[in-house]
Coordinates of C-alpha atoms in Angstrom, one line a residue:
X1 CA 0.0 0.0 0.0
X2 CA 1.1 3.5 -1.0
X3 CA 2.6 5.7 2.2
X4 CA -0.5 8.0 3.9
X5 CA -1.6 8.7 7.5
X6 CA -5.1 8.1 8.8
X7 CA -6.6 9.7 11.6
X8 CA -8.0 7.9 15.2
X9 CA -11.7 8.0 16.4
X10 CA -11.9 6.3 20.2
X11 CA -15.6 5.0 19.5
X12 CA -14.7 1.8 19.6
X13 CA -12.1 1.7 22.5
X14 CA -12.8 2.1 26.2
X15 CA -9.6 4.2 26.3
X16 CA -8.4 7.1 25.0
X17 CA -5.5 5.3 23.7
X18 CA -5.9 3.6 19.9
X19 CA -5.2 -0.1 20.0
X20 CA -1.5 -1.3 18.7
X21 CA -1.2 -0.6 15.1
X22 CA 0.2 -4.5 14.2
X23 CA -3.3 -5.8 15.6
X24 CA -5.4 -6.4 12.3
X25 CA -9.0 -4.9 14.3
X26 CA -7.4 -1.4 14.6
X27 CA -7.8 -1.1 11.2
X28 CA -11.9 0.2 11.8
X29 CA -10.6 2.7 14.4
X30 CA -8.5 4.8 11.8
X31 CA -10.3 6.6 9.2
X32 CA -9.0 9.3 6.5
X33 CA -8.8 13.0 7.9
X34 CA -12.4 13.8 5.3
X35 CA -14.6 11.6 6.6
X36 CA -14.4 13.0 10.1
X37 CA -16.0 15.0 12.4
X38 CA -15.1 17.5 15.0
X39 CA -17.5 18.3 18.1
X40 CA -16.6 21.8 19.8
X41 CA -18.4 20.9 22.6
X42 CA -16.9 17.7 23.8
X43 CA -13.4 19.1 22.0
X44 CA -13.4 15.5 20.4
X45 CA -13.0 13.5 17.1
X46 CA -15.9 11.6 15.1
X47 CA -17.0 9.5 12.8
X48 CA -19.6 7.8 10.5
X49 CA -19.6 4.9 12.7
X50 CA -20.3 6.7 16.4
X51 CA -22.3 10.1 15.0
X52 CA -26.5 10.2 15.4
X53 CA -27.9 10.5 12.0
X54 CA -31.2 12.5 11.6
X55 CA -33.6 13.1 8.1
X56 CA -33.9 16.3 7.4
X57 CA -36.0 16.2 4.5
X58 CA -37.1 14.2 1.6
X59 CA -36.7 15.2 -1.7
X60 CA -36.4 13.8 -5.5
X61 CA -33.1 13.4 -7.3
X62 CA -34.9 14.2 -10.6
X63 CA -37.4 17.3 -10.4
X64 CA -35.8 18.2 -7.2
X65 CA -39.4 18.4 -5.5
X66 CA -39.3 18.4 -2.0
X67 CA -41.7 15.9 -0.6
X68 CA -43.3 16.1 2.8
X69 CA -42.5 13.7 5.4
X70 CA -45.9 12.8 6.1
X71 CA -46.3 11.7 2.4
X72 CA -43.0 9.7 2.1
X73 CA -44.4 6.8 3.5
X74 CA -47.9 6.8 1.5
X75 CA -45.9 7.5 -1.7
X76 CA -43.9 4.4 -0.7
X77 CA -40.8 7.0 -0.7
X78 CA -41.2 7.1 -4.7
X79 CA -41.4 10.2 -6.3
X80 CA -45.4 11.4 -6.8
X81 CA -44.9 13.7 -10.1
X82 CA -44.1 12.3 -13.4
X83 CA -40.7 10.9 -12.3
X84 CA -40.0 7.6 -13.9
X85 CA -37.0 5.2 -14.2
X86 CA -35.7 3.1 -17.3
X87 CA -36.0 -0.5 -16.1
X88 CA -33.0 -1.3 -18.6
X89 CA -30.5 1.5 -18.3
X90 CA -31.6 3.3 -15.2
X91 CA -32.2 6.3 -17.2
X92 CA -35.1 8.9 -16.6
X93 CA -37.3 8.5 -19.2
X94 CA -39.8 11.2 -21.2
X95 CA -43.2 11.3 -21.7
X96 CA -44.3 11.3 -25.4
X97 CA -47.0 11.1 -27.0
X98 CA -48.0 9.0 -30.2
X99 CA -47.0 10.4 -33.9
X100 CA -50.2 10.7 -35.6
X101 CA -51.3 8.1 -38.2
X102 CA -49.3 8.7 -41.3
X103 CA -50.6 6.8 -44.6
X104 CA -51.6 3.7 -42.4
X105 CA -47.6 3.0 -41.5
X106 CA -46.7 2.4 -37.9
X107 CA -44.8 4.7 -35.7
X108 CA -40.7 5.0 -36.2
X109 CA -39.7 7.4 -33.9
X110 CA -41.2 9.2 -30.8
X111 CA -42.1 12.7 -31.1
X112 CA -41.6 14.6 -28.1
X113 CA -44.5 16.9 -26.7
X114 CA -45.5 18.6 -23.5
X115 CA -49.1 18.5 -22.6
X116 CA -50.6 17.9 -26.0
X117 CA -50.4 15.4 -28.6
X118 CA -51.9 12.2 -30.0
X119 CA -52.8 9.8 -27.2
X120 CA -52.1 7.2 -26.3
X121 CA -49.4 8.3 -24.5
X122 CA -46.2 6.3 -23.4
X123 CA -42.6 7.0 -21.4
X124 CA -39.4 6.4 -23.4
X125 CA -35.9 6.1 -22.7
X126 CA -33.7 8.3 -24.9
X127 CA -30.4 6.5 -23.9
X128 CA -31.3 3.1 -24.6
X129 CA -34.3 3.6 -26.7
X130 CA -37.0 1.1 -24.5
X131 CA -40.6 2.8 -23.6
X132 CA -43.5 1.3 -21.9
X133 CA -46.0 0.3 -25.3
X134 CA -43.0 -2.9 -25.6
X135 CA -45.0 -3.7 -22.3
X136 CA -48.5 -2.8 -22.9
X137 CA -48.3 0.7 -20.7
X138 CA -49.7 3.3 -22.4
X139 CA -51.4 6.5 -20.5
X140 CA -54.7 8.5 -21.8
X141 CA -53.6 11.5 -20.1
X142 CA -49.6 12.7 -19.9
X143 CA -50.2 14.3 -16.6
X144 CA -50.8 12.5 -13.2
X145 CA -48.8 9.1 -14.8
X146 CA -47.9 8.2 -11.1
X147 CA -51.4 7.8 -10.2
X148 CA -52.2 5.8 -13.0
X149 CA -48.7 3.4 -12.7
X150 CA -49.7 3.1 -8.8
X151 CA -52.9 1.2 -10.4
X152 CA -50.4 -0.6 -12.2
X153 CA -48.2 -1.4 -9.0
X154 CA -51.2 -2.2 -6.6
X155 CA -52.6 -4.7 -8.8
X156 CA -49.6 -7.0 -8.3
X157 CA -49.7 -10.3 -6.8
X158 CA -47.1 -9.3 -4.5
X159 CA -48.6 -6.4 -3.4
X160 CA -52.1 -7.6 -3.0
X161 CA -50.8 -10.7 -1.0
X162 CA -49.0 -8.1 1.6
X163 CA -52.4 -5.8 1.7
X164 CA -54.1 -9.1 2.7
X165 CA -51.6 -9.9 5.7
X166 CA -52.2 -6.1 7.0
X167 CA -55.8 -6.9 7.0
X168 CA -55.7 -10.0 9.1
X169 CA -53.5 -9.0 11.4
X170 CA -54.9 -5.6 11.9
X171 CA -57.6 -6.1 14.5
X172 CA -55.3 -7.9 16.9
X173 CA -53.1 -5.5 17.7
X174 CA -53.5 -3.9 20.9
X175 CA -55.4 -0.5 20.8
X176 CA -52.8 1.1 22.2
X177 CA -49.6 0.5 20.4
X178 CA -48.2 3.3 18.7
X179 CA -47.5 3.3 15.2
X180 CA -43.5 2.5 15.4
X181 CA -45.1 -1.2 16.8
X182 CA -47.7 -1.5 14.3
X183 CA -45.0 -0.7 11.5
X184 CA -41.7 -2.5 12.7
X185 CA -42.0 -6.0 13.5
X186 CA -41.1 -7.2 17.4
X187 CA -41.1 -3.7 18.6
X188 CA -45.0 -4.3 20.3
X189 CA -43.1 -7.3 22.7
X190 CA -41.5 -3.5 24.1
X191 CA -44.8 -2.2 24.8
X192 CA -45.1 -1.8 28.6
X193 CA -49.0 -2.8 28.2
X194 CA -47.7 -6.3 26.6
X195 CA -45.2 -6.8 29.1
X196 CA -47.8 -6.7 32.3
X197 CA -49.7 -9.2 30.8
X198 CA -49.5 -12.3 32.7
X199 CA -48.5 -15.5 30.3
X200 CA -52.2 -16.6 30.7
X201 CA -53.5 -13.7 28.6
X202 CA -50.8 -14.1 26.0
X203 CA -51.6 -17.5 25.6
X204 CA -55.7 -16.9 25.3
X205 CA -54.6 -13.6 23.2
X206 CA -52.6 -16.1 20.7
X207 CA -55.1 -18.4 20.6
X208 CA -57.7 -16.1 19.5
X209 CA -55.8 -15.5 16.0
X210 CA -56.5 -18.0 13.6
X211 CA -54.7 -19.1 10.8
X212 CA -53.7 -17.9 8.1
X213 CA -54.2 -18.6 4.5
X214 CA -52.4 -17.0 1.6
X215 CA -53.9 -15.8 -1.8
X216 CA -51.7 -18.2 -3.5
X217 CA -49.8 -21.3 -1.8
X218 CA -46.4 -21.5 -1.0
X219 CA -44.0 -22.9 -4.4
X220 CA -47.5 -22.4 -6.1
X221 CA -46.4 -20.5 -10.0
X222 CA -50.5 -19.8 -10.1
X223 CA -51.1 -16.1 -10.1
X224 CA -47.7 -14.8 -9.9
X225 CA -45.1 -13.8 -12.6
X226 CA -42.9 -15.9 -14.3
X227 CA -39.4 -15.7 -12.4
X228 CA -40.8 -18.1 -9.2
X229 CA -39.0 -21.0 -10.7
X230 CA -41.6 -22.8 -12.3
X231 CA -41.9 -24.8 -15.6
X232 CA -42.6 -21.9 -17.6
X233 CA -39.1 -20.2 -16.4
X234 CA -37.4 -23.8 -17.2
X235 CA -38.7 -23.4 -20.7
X236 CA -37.7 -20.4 -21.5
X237 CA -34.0 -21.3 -20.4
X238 CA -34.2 -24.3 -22.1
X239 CA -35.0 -22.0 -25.7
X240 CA -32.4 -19.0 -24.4
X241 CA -30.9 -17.7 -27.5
X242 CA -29.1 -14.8 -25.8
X243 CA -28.7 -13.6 -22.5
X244 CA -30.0 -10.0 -23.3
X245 CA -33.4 -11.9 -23.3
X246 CA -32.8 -12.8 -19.1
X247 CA -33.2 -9.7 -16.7
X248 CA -30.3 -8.8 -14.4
X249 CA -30.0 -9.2 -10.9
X250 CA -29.9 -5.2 -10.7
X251 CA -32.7 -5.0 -13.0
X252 CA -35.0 -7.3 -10.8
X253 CA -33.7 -6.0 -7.6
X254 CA -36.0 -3.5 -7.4
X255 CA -38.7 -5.2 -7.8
X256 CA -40.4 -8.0 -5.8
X257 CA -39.2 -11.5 -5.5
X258 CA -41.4 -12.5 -8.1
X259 CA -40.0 -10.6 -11.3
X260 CA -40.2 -11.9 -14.4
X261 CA -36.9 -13.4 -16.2
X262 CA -38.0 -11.9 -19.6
X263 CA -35.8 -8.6 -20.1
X264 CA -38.8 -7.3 -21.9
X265 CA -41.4 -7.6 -19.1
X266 CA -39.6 -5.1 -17.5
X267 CA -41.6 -2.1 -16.2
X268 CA -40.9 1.1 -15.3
X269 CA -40.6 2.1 -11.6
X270 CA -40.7 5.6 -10.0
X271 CA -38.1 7.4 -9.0
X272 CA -37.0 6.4 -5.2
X273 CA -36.8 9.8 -2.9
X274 CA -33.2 10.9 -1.6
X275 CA -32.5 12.5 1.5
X276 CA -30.2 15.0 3.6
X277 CA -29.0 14.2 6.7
X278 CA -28.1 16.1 9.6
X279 CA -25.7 14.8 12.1
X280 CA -25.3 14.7 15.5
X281 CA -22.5 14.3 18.4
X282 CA -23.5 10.9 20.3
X283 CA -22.4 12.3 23.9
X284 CA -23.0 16.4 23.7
X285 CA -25.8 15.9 21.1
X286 CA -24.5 18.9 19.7
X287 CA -25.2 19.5 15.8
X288 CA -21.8 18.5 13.4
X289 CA -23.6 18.7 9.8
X290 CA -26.6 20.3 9.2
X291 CA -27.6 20.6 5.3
X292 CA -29.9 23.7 3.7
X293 CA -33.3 22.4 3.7
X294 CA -34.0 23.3 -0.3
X295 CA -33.3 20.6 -2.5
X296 CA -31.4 22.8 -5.0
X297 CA -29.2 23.6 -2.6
X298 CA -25.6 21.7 -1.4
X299 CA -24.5 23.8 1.5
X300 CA -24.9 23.3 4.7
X301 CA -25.8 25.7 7.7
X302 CA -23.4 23.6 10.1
X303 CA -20.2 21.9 9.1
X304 CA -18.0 20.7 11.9
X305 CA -15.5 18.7 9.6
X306 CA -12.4 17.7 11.6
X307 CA -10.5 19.1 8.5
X308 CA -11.0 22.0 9.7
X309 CA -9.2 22.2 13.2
X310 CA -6.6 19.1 13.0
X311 CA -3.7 19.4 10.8
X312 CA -3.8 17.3 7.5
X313 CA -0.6 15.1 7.6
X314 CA 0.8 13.5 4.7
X315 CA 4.1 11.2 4.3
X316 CA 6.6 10.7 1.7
X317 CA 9.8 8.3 0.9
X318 CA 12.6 10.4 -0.5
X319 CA 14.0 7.2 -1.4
X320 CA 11.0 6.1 -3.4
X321 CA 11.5 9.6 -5.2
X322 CA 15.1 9.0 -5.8
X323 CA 14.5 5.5 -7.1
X324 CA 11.7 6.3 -9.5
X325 CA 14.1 9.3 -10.9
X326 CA 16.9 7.0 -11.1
X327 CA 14.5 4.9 -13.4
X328 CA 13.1 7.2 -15.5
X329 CA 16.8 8.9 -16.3
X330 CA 18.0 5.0 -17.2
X331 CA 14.9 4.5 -19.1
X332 CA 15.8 7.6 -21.1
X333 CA 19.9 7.2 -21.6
X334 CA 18.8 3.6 -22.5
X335 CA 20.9 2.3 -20.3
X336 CA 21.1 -1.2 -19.2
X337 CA 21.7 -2.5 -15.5
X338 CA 22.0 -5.7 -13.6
X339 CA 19.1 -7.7 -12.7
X340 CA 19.7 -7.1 -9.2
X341 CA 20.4 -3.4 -9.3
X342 CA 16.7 -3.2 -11.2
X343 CA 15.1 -4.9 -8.7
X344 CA 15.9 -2.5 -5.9
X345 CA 15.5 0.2 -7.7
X346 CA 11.8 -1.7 -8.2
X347 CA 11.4 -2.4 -5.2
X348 CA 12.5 0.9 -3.7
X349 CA 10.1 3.3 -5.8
X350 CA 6.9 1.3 -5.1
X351 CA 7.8 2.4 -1.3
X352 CA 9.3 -1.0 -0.4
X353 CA 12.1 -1.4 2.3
X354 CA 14.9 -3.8 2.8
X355 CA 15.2 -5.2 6.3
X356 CA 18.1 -4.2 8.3
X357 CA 18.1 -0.4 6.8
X358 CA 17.7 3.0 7.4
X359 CA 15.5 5.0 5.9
X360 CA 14.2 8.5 6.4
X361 CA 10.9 9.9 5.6
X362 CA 8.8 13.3 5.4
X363 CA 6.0 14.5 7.0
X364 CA 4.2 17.8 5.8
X365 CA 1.9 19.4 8.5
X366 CA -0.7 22.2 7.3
X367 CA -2.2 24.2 9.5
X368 CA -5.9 25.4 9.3
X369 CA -6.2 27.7 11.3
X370 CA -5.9 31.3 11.4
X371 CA -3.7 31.3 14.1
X372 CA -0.4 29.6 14.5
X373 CA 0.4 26.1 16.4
X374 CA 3.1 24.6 18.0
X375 CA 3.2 20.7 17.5
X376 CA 4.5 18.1 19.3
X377 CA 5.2 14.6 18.2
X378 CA 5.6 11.4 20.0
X379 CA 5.3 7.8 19.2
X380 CA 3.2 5.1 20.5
X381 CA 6.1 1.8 21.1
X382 CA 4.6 -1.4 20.2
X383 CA 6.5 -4.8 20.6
X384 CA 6.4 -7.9 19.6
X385 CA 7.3 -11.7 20.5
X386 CA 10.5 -12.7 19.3
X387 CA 10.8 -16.9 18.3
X388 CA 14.6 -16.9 19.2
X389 CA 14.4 -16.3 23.0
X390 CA 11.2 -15.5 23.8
X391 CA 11.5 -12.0 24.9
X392 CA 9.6 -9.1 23.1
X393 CA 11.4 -7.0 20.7
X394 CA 10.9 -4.1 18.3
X395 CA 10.8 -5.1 14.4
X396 CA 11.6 -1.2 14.0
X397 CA 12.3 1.4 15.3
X398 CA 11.1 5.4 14.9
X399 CA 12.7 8.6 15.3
X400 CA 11.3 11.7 15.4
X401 CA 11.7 15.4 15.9
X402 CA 11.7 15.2 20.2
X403 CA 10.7 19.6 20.1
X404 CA 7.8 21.4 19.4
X405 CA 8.4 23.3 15.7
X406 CA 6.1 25.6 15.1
X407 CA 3.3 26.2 11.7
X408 CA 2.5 29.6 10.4
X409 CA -1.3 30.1 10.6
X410 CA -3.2 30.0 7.1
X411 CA -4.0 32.7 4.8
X412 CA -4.6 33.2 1.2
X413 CA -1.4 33.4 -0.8
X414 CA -1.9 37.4 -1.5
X415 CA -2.4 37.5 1.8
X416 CA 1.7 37.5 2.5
X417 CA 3.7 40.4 2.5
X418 CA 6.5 39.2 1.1
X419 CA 8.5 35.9 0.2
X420 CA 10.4 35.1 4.2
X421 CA 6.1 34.9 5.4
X422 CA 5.3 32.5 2.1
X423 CA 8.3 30.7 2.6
X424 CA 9.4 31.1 5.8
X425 CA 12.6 32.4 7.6
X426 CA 15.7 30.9 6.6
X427 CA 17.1 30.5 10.1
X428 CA 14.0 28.7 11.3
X429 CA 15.7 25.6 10.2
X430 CA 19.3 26.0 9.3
X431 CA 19.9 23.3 11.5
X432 CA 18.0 21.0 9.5
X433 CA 20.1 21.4 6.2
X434 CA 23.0 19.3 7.5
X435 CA 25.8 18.1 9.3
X436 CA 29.6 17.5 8.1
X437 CA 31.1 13.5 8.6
X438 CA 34.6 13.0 9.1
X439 CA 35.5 13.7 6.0
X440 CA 34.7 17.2 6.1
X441 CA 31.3 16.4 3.0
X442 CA 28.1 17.7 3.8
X443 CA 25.8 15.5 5.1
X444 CA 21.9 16.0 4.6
X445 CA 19.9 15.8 8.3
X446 CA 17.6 13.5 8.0
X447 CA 15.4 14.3 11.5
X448 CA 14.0 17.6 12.5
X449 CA 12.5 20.7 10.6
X450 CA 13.5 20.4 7.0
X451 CA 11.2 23.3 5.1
X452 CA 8.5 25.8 5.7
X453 CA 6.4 27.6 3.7
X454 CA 2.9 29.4 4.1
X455 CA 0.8 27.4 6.5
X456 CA 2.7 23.9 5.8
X457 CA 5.9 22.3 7.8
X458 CA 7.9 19.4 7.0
X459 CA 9.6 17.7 9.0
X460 CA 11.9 14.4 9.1
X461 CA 12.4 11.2 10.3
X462 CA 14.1 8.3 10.5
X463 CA 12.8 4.4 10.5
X464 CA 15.6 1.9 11.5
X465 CA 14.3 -2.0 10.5
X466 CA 15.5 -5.0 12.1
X467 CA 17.1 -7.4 9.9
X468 CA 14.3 -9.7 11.3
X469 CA 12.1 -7.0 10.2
X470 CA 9.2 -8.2 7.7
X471 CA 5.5 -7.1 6.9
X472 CA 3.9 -3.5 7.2
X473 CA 5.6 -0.4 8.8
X474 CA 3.0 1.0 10.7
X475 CA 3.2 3.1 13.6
X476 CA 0.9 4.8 16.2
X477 CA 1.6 8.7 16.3
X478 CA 0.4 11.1 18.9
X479 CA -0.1 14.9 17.7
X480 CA -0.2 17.4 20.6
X481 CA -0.4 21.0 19.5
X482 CA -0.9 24.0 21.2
X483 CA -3.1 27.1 20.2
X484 CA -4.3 30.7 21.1
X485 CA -8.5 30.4 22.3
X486 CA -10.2 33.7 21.5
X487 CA -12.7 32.9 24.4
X488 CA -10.7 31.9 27.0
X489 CA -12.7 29.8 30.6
X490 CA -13.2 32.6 33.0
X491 CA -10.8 31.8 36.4
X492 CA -11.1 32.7 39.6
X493 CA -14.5 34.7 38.8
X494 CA -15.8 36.3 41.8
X495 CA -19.9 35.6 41.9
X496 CA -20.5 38.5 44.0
X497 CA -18.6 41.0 41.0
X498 CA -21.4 42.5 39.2
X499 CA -21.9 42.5 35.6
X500 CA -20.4 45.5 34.7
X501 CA -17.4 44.8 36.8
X502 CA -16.6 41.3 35.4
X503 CA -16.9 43.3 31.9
X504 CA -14.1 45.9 32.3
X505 CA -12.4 42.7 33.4
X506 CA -9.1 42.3 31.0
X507 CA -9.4 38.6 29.4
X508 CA -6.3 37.9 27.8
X509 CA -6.7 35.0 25.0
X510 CA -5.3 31.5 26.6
X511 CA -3.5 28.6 25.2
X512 CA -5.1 25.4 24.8
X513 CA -3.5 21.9 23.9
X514 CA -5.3 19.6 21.7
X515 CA -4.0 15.9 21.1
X516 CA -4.8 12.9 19.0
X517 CA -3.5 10.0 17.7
X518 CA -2.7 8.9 13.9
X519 CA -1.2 5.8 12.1
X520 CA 1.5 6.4 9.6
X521 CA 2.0 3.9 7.3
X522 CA 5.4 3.8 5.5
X523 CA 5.4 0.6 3.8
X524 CA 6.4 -2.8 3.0
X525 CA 9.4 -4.8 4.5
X526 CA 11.1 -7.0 2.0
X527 CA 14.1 -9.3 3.6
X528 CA 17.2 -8.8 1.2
X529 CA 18.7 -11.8 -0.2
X530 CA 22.5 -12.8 0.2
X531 CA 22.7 -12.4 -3.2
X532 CA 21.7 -9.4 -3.9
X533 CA 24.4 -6.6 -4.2
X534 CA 24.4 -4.2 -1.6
X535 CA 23.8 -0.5 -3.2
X536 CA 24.8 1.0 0.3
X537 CA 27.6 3.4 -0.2

């Protein structure tokens, strides 16, 4: 897998630390910095899995009509205007009306009208070219279509056989269940009522039901479509010429378990209803994403996206970068190396790394805020068993920077006065350019603050891998990093100060800390073979 960092929710932890990053189940307590939240409340991290979801209104994908929520559930959350589906491609379709008769020849192509035309009038697909008449669905009236389809829809076996299980089940349900326990199966066992009945009464109240008989009886083809696994569908297999002429699994998804195999016995379904969501802290309760009620609209009136107070992280290989250059020069001199050589240089710039090595690697902090942080890093050790004596040891090892360096706060790029603000001082991190060996050559640093510019830091560090060393490099990171609060916590407020004396009150904007915990992953291990030539210098 490619190098990237992903970012820790404790939802599923009982602790505020993440789980050890070689256990496979702490992969579901990572998640990508976008798909986060951020509660100001709680001053905590969240995500898909732990937030409260909410509807905040219905609406169709196709005419954009927002539908009440009172008539979702009568509509059967399909779309009540003259909102139709392909049952082929998935495509909207039109309604057209009939050409008119033309020297006694039949129609060749549609002719699209509005609210006149020749009736009888049918839907068509301009993508894939299907309408209802293939199906024997034609309308007298090209306005209202949903209302004359639900005749269509209500008719079916399906349908009829579930409107005849409401109506015998109906009158035994207690009077006073609420409609959540008429409508959700098992949730009347909940009902306090039911509960205080003694088993006696539930025994007499079960008795009274009697039994039920279905329209049509069980592995019975009578009455339903073809599609129930009867002769008639073995037939038609048997004759199969191509397998256009057999729906999809899609196709018949949608429909009941008693679609038709024929492709064209297909019908056209209304448009399902969409939603927008709000979202909701699970301990504070406190709003994180609240969209604009119109259905036009894709802004929200609350967005608490964790993007937008934790510092996006990413992580390079320089050596990946070196490698990949180093092939794309040979590629271009045409030169040609040994075997061996070209499999490192492989290996090395998809990301891979050879036990028993060093290797450094950069990560690029952007800050965004409007105010300037100072971060801290630290690492989270793990260890594990070794099969030579027993003891636990440490397939790697992880250096970092071990002081707080600091991020300029964000701002648009006109926004700088001049080039040492967009790119930062020079003697920030002079020490960072280099040491000299021995020999008196320049060495690069490797660890520590290694360039800054606008709102984003890089820094380095170093991996060291056993020569026992073999899998994923993956390592728990804490991020500590320390910011100005423009509404600092009152301290030391005297109750007995009146209002007007706690107002003349200086307040002097405090510094708060904020931590969390990532998982950077670096790469592969590979275990070098004897061999192999040994690039090192």
């Amino acid at each position: 897998m490619p190098p990237g960092v992903e970012y820790y929710c404790p939802c599923l932890s009982s602790t505020p630390h993440p789980p050890p990053s070689s256990l496979a189940s702490s992969l579901y307590s990572f998640h990508p910095l976008h798909s986060l939240f951020f509660c100001e409340e709680c001053d905590a991290v969240r995500c898909n899995r732990c937030v409260m979801v909410e509807v905040s209104g219905y609406y169709c994908p196709n005419c954009l009509f927002e539908v009440p929520s009172a008539s979702v559930r009568a509509e059967k959350n399909r779309c009540a205007r003259n909102c139709f589906m392909c049952p082929n491609c998935q495509n909207t379709l039109t309604v057209v009306a009939s050409d008119p008769p033309d020297n006694g020849e039949t129609r060749t192509s549609p002719i699209v009208l509005s609210a006149v035309g020749e009736p009888p009038f049918f839907l068509y697909c301009n993508h894939c070219r299907w309408d209802s008449a293939e199906v024997d669905m034609t309308f007298e009236k090209p306005t209202g279509l949903a209302a004359q389809l639900q005749k269509f829809e209500d008719s079916a076996p399906e349908a009829l056989e579930f409107e005849r299980l409401k109506e015998h089940f109906e009158p035994f349900l207690p009077a006073a269940s609420s409609a959540l326990a008429r409508d959700i199966p098992g949730v009347v066992k909940y009902n306090p009522l039911t509960r205080s009945r003694s088993g006696r009464d539930r025994a007499a109240a079960k008795s009274e039901i009697p039994d039920y008989r279905a329209r049509v009886e069980a592995g019975s083809s009578h009455g339903l479509a073809s599609g129930s696994g009867g002769e008639v569908d073995v037939d038609f297999m048997k004759h199969l010429e191509t397998a256009g002429e057999v729906a999809s699994l899609e196709q018949r998804w949608v429909n009941s378990w008693t679609t038709s195999l024929h492709a064209n016995d297909l019908k056209p379904l209304r448009i399902p209803l969409h939603s927008k969501k709000s979202k909701r802290c699970p301990s504070c309760r406190h709003i994180l994403i609240k969209p604009e009620q119109k259905a036009q609209s894709v802004r929200f009136k609350i967005k608490l996206v964790a993007a937008n107070y934790l510092p996006a992280i990413t992580v390079s290989l320089p050596h990946a970068r070196a490698a990949m250059e180093m092939i794309k020069r040979s590629s271009a001199l045409n030169k040609s190396t040994s075997t061996a050589v070209a499999e490192e240089h492989a290996a090395a710039a998809s990301g891979a790394m050879i036990a028993g090595k060093t290797y450094p690697f950069h990560l690029a902090f952007t800050n965004p805020l409007y105010d300037p942080i100072q971060v801290r890093l630290h690492v989270q050790r793990t260890l594990t068993p070794s099969s030579a004596d027993g003891k636990q040891k440490a397939p790697f090892a992880v250096t970092l920077p071990s002081s707080a360096f600091p991020i300029a706060a964000f701002a648009e790029a006109w926004e700088y006065e001049d080039d040492e603000d967009m790119f930062g001082d020079e003697g920030d991190y002079d020490g960072a350019r280099g040491t000299k060996d021995r020999d008196g050559r320049a060495r690069p640093r490797t660890v520590g603050v290694l360039e800054r510019r606008a709102n984003v830091t890089v820094v380095g560090g170093e991996v060291v891998l056993g020569k026992e060393a073999r899998g994923n490099i993956k390592f728990n990171m804490l991020v500590t990093y320390t910011y100005r609060s423009d509404d600092p916590e009152p301290e030391n407020d005297d109750p007995t100060a009146t209002p007007s004396k706690r107002g003349t009150q200086d307040k002097q904007p405090q510094m708060k800390t904020f931590s969390f915990y990532t998982v950077v992953e670096l790469g592969n291990i590979i275990r070098r073979e004897e061999s192999k030539v040994d690039m090192d210098p």
